[in-house]
PDB file of C-alpha atoms in Angstrom:
ATOM      1  CA  ASN N 869      -0.146  20.681  -0.976  1.00 54.00           C
ATOM      2  CA  ALA N 870       1.637  18.399  -3.298  1.00 75.00           C
ATOM      3  CA  GLY N 871       1.181  14.681  -2.808  1.00 93.00           C
ATOM      4  CA  VAL N 872       3.897  11.849  -2.521  1.00 96.00           C
ATOM      5  CA  MET N 873       6.458  12.187  -5.404  1.00 97.00           C
ATOM      6  CA  GLN N 874       8.259   9.018  -6.623  1.00 97.00           C
ATOM      7  CA  ASN N 875      10.748   9.103  -9.415  1.00 97.00           C
ATOM      8  CA  PRO N 876      11.696   7.759 -11.872  1.00 97.00           C
ATOM      9  CA  ARG N 877       8.185   6.447 -12.732  1.00 97.00           C
ATOM     10  CA  HIS N 878       9.886   3.955 -14.916  1.00 97.00           C
ATOM     11  CA  LEU N 879      13.341   2.374 -14.704  1.00 98.00           C
ATOM     12  CA  VAL N 880      14.889  -0.055 -16.824  1.00 98.00           C
ATOM     13  CA  ARG N 881      17.994  -1.876 -15.594  1.00 98.00           C
ATOM     14  CA  ARG N 882      20.297  -4.913 -16.790  1.00 97.00           C
ATOM     15  CA  ARG N 883      21.215  -7.638 -14.462  1.00 97.00           C
ATOM     16  CA  GLY N 884      23.774  -6.614 -12.361  1.00 97.00           C
ATOM     17  CA  GLN N 885      23.146  -2.966 -12.141  1.00 98.00           C
ATOM     18  CA  GLU N 886      21.979  -0.824  -9.269  1.00 98.00           C
ATOM     19  CA  ALA N 887      18.522   0.541  -9.188  1.00 98.00           C
ATOM     20  CA  ARG N 888      18.075   3.630  -7.151  1.00 98.00           C
ATOM     21  CA  LEU N 889      14.274   4.826  -6.295  1.00 98.00           C
ATOM     22  CA  ARG N 890      13.338   8.076  -4.807  1.00 98.00           C
ATOM     23  CA  CYS N 891      10.501   9.096  -2.859  1.00 97.00           C
ATOM     24  CA  SER N 892       9.733  12.626  -1.614  1.00 97.00           C
ATOM     25  CA  PRO N 893       6.956  12.379   1.423  1.00 96.00           C
ATOM     26  CA  MET N 894       4.026  14.922   1.576  1.00 95.00           C
ATOM     27  CA  LYS N 895       4.926  17.775   3.547  1.00 93.00           C
ATOM     28  CA  GLY N 896       5.000  17.442   7.059  1.00 91.00           C
ATOM     29  CA  HIS N 897       5.040  13.726   6.989  1.00 93.00           C
ATOM     30  CA  SER N 898       7.978  12.236   8.707  1.00 93.00           C
ATOM     31  CA  HIS N 899       7.062   8.576   8.308  1.00 94.00           C
ATOM     32  CA  VAL N 900       7.950   6.838   5.002  1.00 96.00           C
ATOM     33  CA  TYR N 901       6.990   3.274   4.106  1.00 97.00           C
ATOM     34  CA  TRP N 902       8.204   1.078   0.886  1.00 98.00           C
ATOM     35  CA  TYR N 903       6.113  -1.754  -0.598  1.00 97.00           C
ATOM     36  CA  ARG N 904       6.516  -3.916  -3.416  1.00 97.00           C
ATOM     37  CA  GLN N 905       3.732  -5.156  -5.969  1.00 95.00           C
ATOM     38  CA  LEU N 906       4.033  -7.834  -8.403  1.00 92.00           C
ATOM     39  CA  PRO N 907       1.199  -7.947 -11.101  1.00 86.00           C
ATOM     40  CA  GLU N 908      -2.105  -8.950  -9.887  1.00 82.00           C
ATOM     41  CA  GLU N 909      -0.940  -9.089  -6.460  1.00 86.00           C
ATOM     42  CA  GLY N 910      -1.237  -6.879  -3.159  1.00 88.00           C
ATOM     43  CA  LEU N 911       1.341  -4.747  -1.701  1.00 94.00           C
ATOM     44  CA  LYS N 912       4.135  -6.369   0.559  1.00 93.00           C
ATOM     45  CA  PHE N 913       5.594  -4.301   3.234  1.00 94.00           C
ATOM     46  CA  MET N 914       9.434  -3.758   2.857  1.00 96.00           C
ATOM     47  CA  VAL N 915      10.644  -1.179   5.195  1.00 96.00           C
ATOM     48  CA  TYR N 916       9.431   1.685   7.431  1.00 96.00           C
ATOM     49  CA  LEU N 917      11.545   4.582   8.153  1.00 96.00           C
ATOM     50  CA  GLN N 918      11.440   7.816  10.015  1.00 94.00           C
ATOM     51  CA  LYS N 919      13.948  10.649   9.602  1.00 87.00           C
ATOM     52  CA  GLU N 920      17.514   9.158   9.610  1.00 87.00           C
ATOM     53  CA  ASN N 921      16.090   6.049  11.156  1.00 94.00           C
ATOM     54  CA  ILE N 922      15.066   2.512   9.996  1.00 95.00           C
ATOM     55  CA  ILE N 923      12.106   1.505  12.162  1.00 94.00           C
ATOM     56  CA  ASP N 924      11.027  -1.979  10.731  1.00 93.00           C
ATOM     57  CA  GLU N 925      13.119  -3.544   7.919  1.00 94.00           C
ATOM     58  CA  SER N 926      11.537  -6.876   8.364  1.00 92.00           C
ATOM     59  CA  GLY N 927      10.020  -7.120   4.828  1.00 92.00           C
ATOM     60  CA  MET N 928      13.368  -6.365   2.873  1.00 95.00           C
ATOM     61  CA  PRO N 929      15.533  -8.805   1.717  1.00 94.00           C
ATOM     62  CA  LYS N 930      18.917  -8.575   3.724  1.00 92.00           C
ATOM     63  CA  GLU N 931      21.037  -8.911   0.767  1.00 95.00           C
ATOM     64  CA  ARG N 932      21.426  -6.203  -2.186  1.00 97.00           C
ATOM     65  CA  PHE N 933      18.334  -4.033  -0.705  1.00 98.00           C
ATOM     66  CA  SER N 934      18.743  -0.730   1.584  1.00 97.00           C
ATOM     67  CA  ALA N 935      16.893   2.139   2.337  1.00 97.00           C
ATOM     68  CA  GLU N 936      17.485   5.448   3.850  1.00 96.00           C
ATOM     69  CA  PHE N 937      15.696   8.625   4.860  1.00 96.00           C
ATOM     70  CA  PRO N 938      18.137  11.409   5.453  1.00 92.00           C
ATOM     71  CA  LYS N 939      17.633  14.520   7.444  1.00 89.00           C
ATOM     72  CA  GLU N 940      17.504  16.379   4.005  1.00 89.00           C
ATOM     73  CA  GLY N 941      16.243  15.097   0.787  1.00 91.00           C
ATOM     74  CA  PRO N 942      14.033  12.218  -0.127  1.00 95.00           C
ATOM     75  CA  SER N 943      13.966   8.732   1.153  1.00 97.00           C
ATOM     76  CA  ILE N 944      16.036   6.165  -1.126  1.00 98.00           C
ATOM     77  CA  LEU N 945      15.421   2.508  -1.868  1.00 98.00           C
ATOM     78  CA  ARG N 946      18.416   1.181  -3.344  1.00 98.00           C
ATOM     79  CA  ILE N 947      18.676  -2.216  -5.162  1.00 98.00           C
ATOM     80  CA  GLN N 948      22.326  -3.586  -5.978  1.00 98.00           C
ATOM     81  CA  GLN N 949      23.140  -6.154  -8.543  1.00 98.00           C
ATOM     82  CA  VAL N 950      19.642  -6.157  -9.726  1.00 98.00           C
ATOM     83  CA  VAL N 951      18.058  -9.669 -10.923  1.00 97.00           C
ATOM     84  CA  ARG N 952      15.081 -10.337 -13.112  1.00 96.00           C
ATOM     85  CA  GLY N 953      13.138 -11.324 -10.070  1.00 95.00           C
ATOM     86  CA  ASP N 954      13.397  -7.788  -8.765  1.00 97.00           C
ATOM     87  CA  SER N 955      11.255  -6.646 -11.611  1.00 97.00           C
ATOM     88  CA  ALA N 956       8.324  -5.263  -9.835  1.00 97.00           C
ATOM     89  CA  ALA N 957       6.306  -1.895  -8.944  1.00 97.00           C
ATOM     90  CA  TYR N 958       7.722  -0.262  -5.955  1.00 98.00           C
ATOM     91  CA  PHE N 959       5.458   2.157  -4.014  1.00 98.00           C
ATOM     92  CA  CYS N 960       6.265   4.455  -1.259  1.00 98.00           C
ATOM     93  CA  ALA N 961       3.739   5.801   1.304  1.00 97.00           C
ATOM     94  CA  SER N 962       4.116   8.740   3.611  1.00 96.00           C
ATOM     95  CA  SER N 963       2.302   9.433   6.950  1.00 94.00           C
ATOM     96  CA  ARG N 964       2.221  12.167   9.355  1.00 93.00           C
ATOM     97  CA  ASP N 965       1.832  10.238  12.490  1.00 87.00           C
ATOM     98  CA  GLY N 966       1.894   6.487  11.333  1.00 85.00           C
ATOM     99  CA  ASN N 967      -1.739   6.329  10.921  1.00 88.00           C
ATOM    100  CA  GLU N 968      -3.261   7.151   7.388  1.00 92.00           C
ATOM    101  CA  GLN N 969      -0.768   6.211   4.647  1.00 95.00           C
ATOM    102  CA  PHE N 970      -0.884   8.245   1.408  1.00 96.00           C
ATOM    103  CA  PHE N 971       0.954   6.571  -1.739  1.00 97.00           C
ATOM    104  CA  GLY N 972       2.922   7.782  -4.439  1.00 97.00           C
ATOM    105  CA  PRO N 973       2.407   6.680  -8.264  1.00 97.00           C
ATOM    106  CA  GLY N 974       5.167   4.115  -7.893  1.00 97.00           C
ATOM    107  CA  THR N 975       8.216   2.991  -9.806  1.00 98.00           C
ATOM    108  CA  ARG N 976       8.062   0.236 -12.216  1.00 97.00           C
ATOM    109  CA  LEU N 977      11.370  -1.473 -12.443  1.00 98.00           C
ATOM    110  CA  THR N 978      12.036  -3.772 -15.350  1.00 97.00           C
ATOM    111  CA  VAL N 979      15.365  -5.968 -15.326  1.00 97.00           C
ATOM    112  CA  LEU N 980      16.407  -7.030 -18.709  1.00 95.00           C
TER     113      LEU N 980
ATOM    114  CA  GLY I1266       3.458 -14.299   9.600  1.00 56.00           C
ATOM    115  CA  GLN I1267       0.283 -12.281   9.728  1.00 65.00           C
ATOM    116  CA  GLN I1268      -2.182 -12.697   6.869  1.00 73.00           C
ATOM    117  CA  LEU I1269      -5.163 -10.749   5.655  1.00 89.00           C
ATOM    118  CA  ASN I1270      -7.787 -12.683   3.728  1.00 91.00           C
ATOM    119  CA  GLN I1271      -9.737 -10.377   1.489  1.00 95.00           C
ATOM    120  CA  SER I1272     -12.938 -11.729  -0.314  1.00 96.00           C
ATOM    121  CA  PRO I1273     -14.105 -11.878  -2.977  1.00 96.00           C
ATOM    122  CA  GLN I1274     -11.221 -11.904  -5.269  1.00 94.00           C
ATOM    123  CA  SER I1275     -13.139 -10.343  -8.015  1.00 94.00           C
ATOM    124  CA  MET I1276     -16.686  -9.731  -8.853  1.00 94.00           C
ATOM    125  CA  PHE I1277     -18.865  -8.661 -11.928  1.00 93.00           C
ATOM    126  CA  ILE I1278     -21.827  -6.365 -10.977  1.00 89.00           C
ATOM    127  CA  GLN I1279     -24.467  -4.344 -12.955  1.00 92.00           C
ATOM    128  CA  GLU I1280     -24.388  -0.574 -12.489  1.00 93.00           C
ATOM    129  CA  GLY I1281     -26.405   0.543  -9.761  1.00 94.00           C
ATOM    130  CA  GLU I1282     -26.001  -2.529  -7.664  1.00 94.00           C
ATOM    131  CA  ASP I1283     -24.515  -2.506  -4.143  1.00 95.00           C
ATOM    132  CA  VAL I1284     -21.099  -4.145  -3.302  1.00 95.00           C
ATOM    133  CA  SER I1285     -19.662  -5.659  -0.152  1.00 96.00           C
ATOM    134  CA  MET I1286     -16.227  -7.107   0.351  1.00 97.00           C
ATOM    135  CA  ASN I1287     -14.348  -7.919   3.525  1.00 96.00           C
ATOM    136  CA  CYS I1288     -11.083  -8.692   5.138  1.00 96.00           C
ATOM    137  CA  THR I1289     -10.481 -11.019   7.964  1.00 95.00           C
ATOM    138  CA  SER I1290      -7.544 -12.173   9.849  1.00 92.00           C
ATOM    139  CA  SER I1291      -6.612 -14.069  13.029  1.00 89.00           C
ATOM    140  CA  SER I1292      -4.363 -11.089  14.276  1.00 89.00           C
ATOM    141  CA  ILE I1293      -5.658  -8.042  16.158  1.00 91.00           C
ATOM    142  CA  PHE I1294      -5.169  -4.719  14.384  1.00 93.00           C
ATOM    143  CA  ASN I1295      -5.620  -1.209  15.708  1.00 93.00           C
ATOM    144  CA  THR I1296      -6.475   0.600  12.283  1.00 95.00           C
ATOM    145  CA  TRP I1297      -7.955  -0.311   8.943  1.00 96.00           C
ATOM    146  CA  LEU I1298      -7.495   1.448   5.790  1.00 97.00           C
ATOM    147  CA  TRP I1299      -9.375   0.888   2.723  1.00 98.00           C
ATOM    148  CA  TYR I1300      -8.028   1.724  -0.886  1.00 97.00           C
ATOM    149  CA  LYS I1301      -8.627   1.722  -4.399  1.00 97.00           C
ATOM    150  CA  GLN I1302      -6.112   1.315  -7.111  1.00 96.00           C
ATOM    151  CA  ASP I1303      -6.399   2.044 -10.604  1.00 94.00           C
ATOM    152  CA  PRO I1304      -4.135   0.366 -13.358  1.00 90.00           C
ATOM    153  CA  GLY I1305      -0.944   1.999 -13.283  1.00 90.00           C
ATOM    154  CA  GLU I1306      -1.502   4.154 -10.503  1.00 93.00           C
ATOM    155  CA  GLY I1307      -0.763   4.259  -6.622  1.00 95.00           C
ATOM    156  CA  PRO I1308      -3.324   3.048  -4.126  1.00 96.00           C
ATOM    157  CA  VAL I1309      -5.708   5.932  -3.295  1.00 97.00           C
ATOM    158  CA  LEU I1310      -6.861   6.091   0.380  1.00 96.00           C
ATOM    159  CA  LEU I1311     -10.864   5.804   0.599  1.00 97.00           C
ATOM    160  CA  ILE I1312     -11.627   5.344   4.608  1.00 97.00           C
ATOM    161  CA  ALA I1313      -9.467   5.117   7.570  1.00 96.00           C
ATOM    162  CA  LEU I1314     -11.051   3.209  10.772  1.00 97.00           C
ATOM    163  CA  TYR I1315      -9.727   3.604  14.121  1.00 95.00           C
ATOM    164  CA  LYS I1316     -12.020   1.924  16.710  1.00 95.00           C
ATOM    165  CA  ALA I1317     -13.578  -1.329  16.942  1.00 94.00           C
ATOM    166  CA  GLY I1318     -17.205  -0.953  15.808  1.00 95.00           C
ATOM    167  CA  GLU I1319     -16.585   2.264  14.248  1.00 95.00           C
ATOM    168  CA  LEU I1320     -18.807   2.695  11.075  1.00 96.00           C
ATOM    169  CA  THR I1321     -17.706   5.418   8.492  1.00 96.00           C
ATOM    170  CA  SER I1322     -19.088   6.801   5.463  1.00 96.00           C
ATOM    171  CA  ASN I1323     -17.527   8.534   2.549  1.00 95.00           C
ATOM    172  CA  GLY I1324     -20.099   9.472  -0.116  1.00 96.00           C
ATOM    173  CA  ARG I1325     -21.207   6.163  -1.787  1.00 97.00           C
ATOM    174  CA  LEU I1326     -18.652   4.210   0.469  1.00 97.00           C
ATOM    175  CA  THR I1327     -19.200   2.771   3.940  1.00 98.00           C
ATOM    176  CA  ALA I1328     -16.842   0.826   6.094  1.00 97.00           C
ATOM    177  CA  GLN I1329     -16.685  -0.881   9.459  1.00 97.00           C
ATOM    178  CA  PHE I1330     -14.004  -1.813  12.036  1.00 96.00           C
ATOM    179  CA  GLY I1331     -15.271  -5.508  13.404  1.00 95.00           C
ATOM    180  CA  ILE I1332     -16.015  -5.502  17.062  1.00 95.00           C
ATOM    181  CA  THR I1333     -13.308  -8.234  17.271  1.00 93.00           C
ATOM    182  CA  ARG I1334     -10.718  -5.915  15.788  1.00 92.00           C
ATOM    183  CA  LYS I1335      -9.959  -9.059  13.328  1.00 93.00           C
ATOM    184  CA  ASP I1336     -11.928  -8.010  10.519  1.00 95.00           C
ATOM    185  CA  SER I1337     -13.407  -5.006   8.455  1.00 97.00           C
ATOM    186  CA  PHE I1338     -16.000  -4.663   5.586  1.00 97.00           C
ATOM    187  CA  LEU I1339     -16.455  -2.085   2.925  1.00 98.00           C
ATOM    188  CA  ASN I1340     -19.785  -1.451   1.051  1.00 97.00           C
ATOM    189  CA  ILE I1341     -20.279   0.645  -2.140  1.00 96.00           C
ATOM    190  CA  SER I1342     -23.923   1.519  -2.778  1.00 96.00           C
ATOM    191  CA  ALA I1343     -25.361   2.198  -6.201  1.00 95.00           C
ATOM    192  CA  SER I1344     -22.133   1.339  -8.071  1.00 94.00           C
ATOM    193  CA  ILE I1345     -21.028   3.074 -11.096  1.00 93.00           C
ATOM    194  CA  PRO I1346     -18.850   2.435 -14.076  1.00 91.00           C
ATOM    195  CA  SER I1347     -15.881   4.661 -12.494  1.00 93.00           C
ATOM    196  CA  ASP I1348     -15.997   2.338  -9.427  1.00 94.00           C
ATOM    197  CA  VAL I1349     -14.083  -0.213 -11.508  1.00 95.00           C
ATOM    198  CA  GLY I1350     -10.592  -1.096  -9.921  1.00 95.00           C
ATOM    199  CA  ILE I1351      -8.851  -3.170  -7.665  1.00 96.00           C
ATOM    200  CA  TYR I1352      -9.953  -2.571  -3.517  1.00 97.00           C
ATOM    201  CA  PHE I1353      -7.361  -3.091  -1.112  1.00 96.00           C
ATOM    202  CA  CYS I1354      -7.816  -3.394   2.940  1.00 96.00           C
ATOM    203  CA  ALA I1355      -4.878  -2.797   4.904  1.00 96.00           C
ATOM    204  CA  GLY I1356      -4.615  -3.495   8.797  1.00 94.00           C
ATOM    205  CA  ARG I1357      -2.274  -1.907  11.270  1.00 93.00           C
ATOM    206  CA  ILE I1358      -0.827  -4.619  13.579  1.00 87.00           C
ATOM    207  CA  SER I1359      -1.334  -3.680  17.114  1.00 85.00           C
ATOM    208  CA  GLY I1360       1.623  -2.035  18.889  1.00 84.00           C
ATOM    209  CA  THR I1361       3.431  -1.255  15.728  1.00 85.00           C
ATOM    210  CA  TYR I1362       3.468   1.129  12.779  1.00 84.00           C
ATOM    211  CA  LYS I1363       3.320  -1.880  10.130  1.00 87.00           C
ATOM    212  CA  TYR I1364       0.467  -2.456   7.727  1.00 92.00           C
ATOM    213  CA  ILE I1365      -0.350  -5.679   6.232  1.00 93.00           C
ATOM    214  CA  PHE I1366      -2.233  -5.477   2.860  1.00 94.00           C
ATOM    215  CA  GLY I1367      -5.054  -7.563   1.682  1.00 94.00           C
ATOM    216  CA  THR I1368      -4.800  -9.626  -1.536  1.00 91.00           C
ATOM    217  CA  GLY I1369      -7.314  -7.205  -3.234  1.00 94.00           C
ATOM    218  CA  THR I1370     -10.832  -7.352  -4.629  1.00 96.00           C
ATOM    219  CA  ARG I1371     -11.128  -6.633  -8.348  1.00 95.00           C
ATOM    220  CA  LEU I1372     -14.394  -4.994  -9.142  1.00 95.00           C
ATOM    221  CA  LYS I1373     -15.899  -4.817 -12.681  1.00 91.00           C
ATOM    222  CA  VAL I1374     -19.058  -2.916 -13.128  1.00 86.00           C
ATOM    223  CA  LEU I1375     -21.157  -3.763 -16.402  1.00 82.00           C
ATOM    224  CA  ALA I1376     -23.014  -0.908 -17.579  1.00 76.00           C
TER     225      ALA I1376
END
């Protein structure tokens, strides 16, 4: 049973470009969470989605950031017009029922 | 907003010693999760707690859900070098599916 998959593992973008991060949850999991982590810090909640619905996006900036979890395919975290402050590790976690969360390996975004 | 205070921030211990770390908050949580994160990797789930007062073990790890539902602790017995890493607690806010993470405890084990 494959774990949570994220790609790419590393992403380099120039300021102003778009970053698209993908997350495939574990089989049978319909809850997806996105977190952001800066070096030497904890994980900060961004958004919680179930299939085709955003349940809680209280941790996600209102400008430039968006997330989706379509009926088919992976969940996508999209950052438009990236700035240097967006550089961080972005982690996705999935859950079967909203209780235990299992994390992917993360995408490390570097904005030049 | 809700905050989780995790302590200690970091600790150096000798191999074979026991370790204890805890998380406290002013908010009430209905689930506690404990994770370990190695450099460059995602957090790995160690223990999940669902009831106030619950005490759960996973090998050398033991965690408890505080009776007030505002705190939790994690103990590691007889530490070994591979216990090195960052340990995070996460509390699920009552009535939601949202988790708040602690700031982490950085553990270094001296052989």
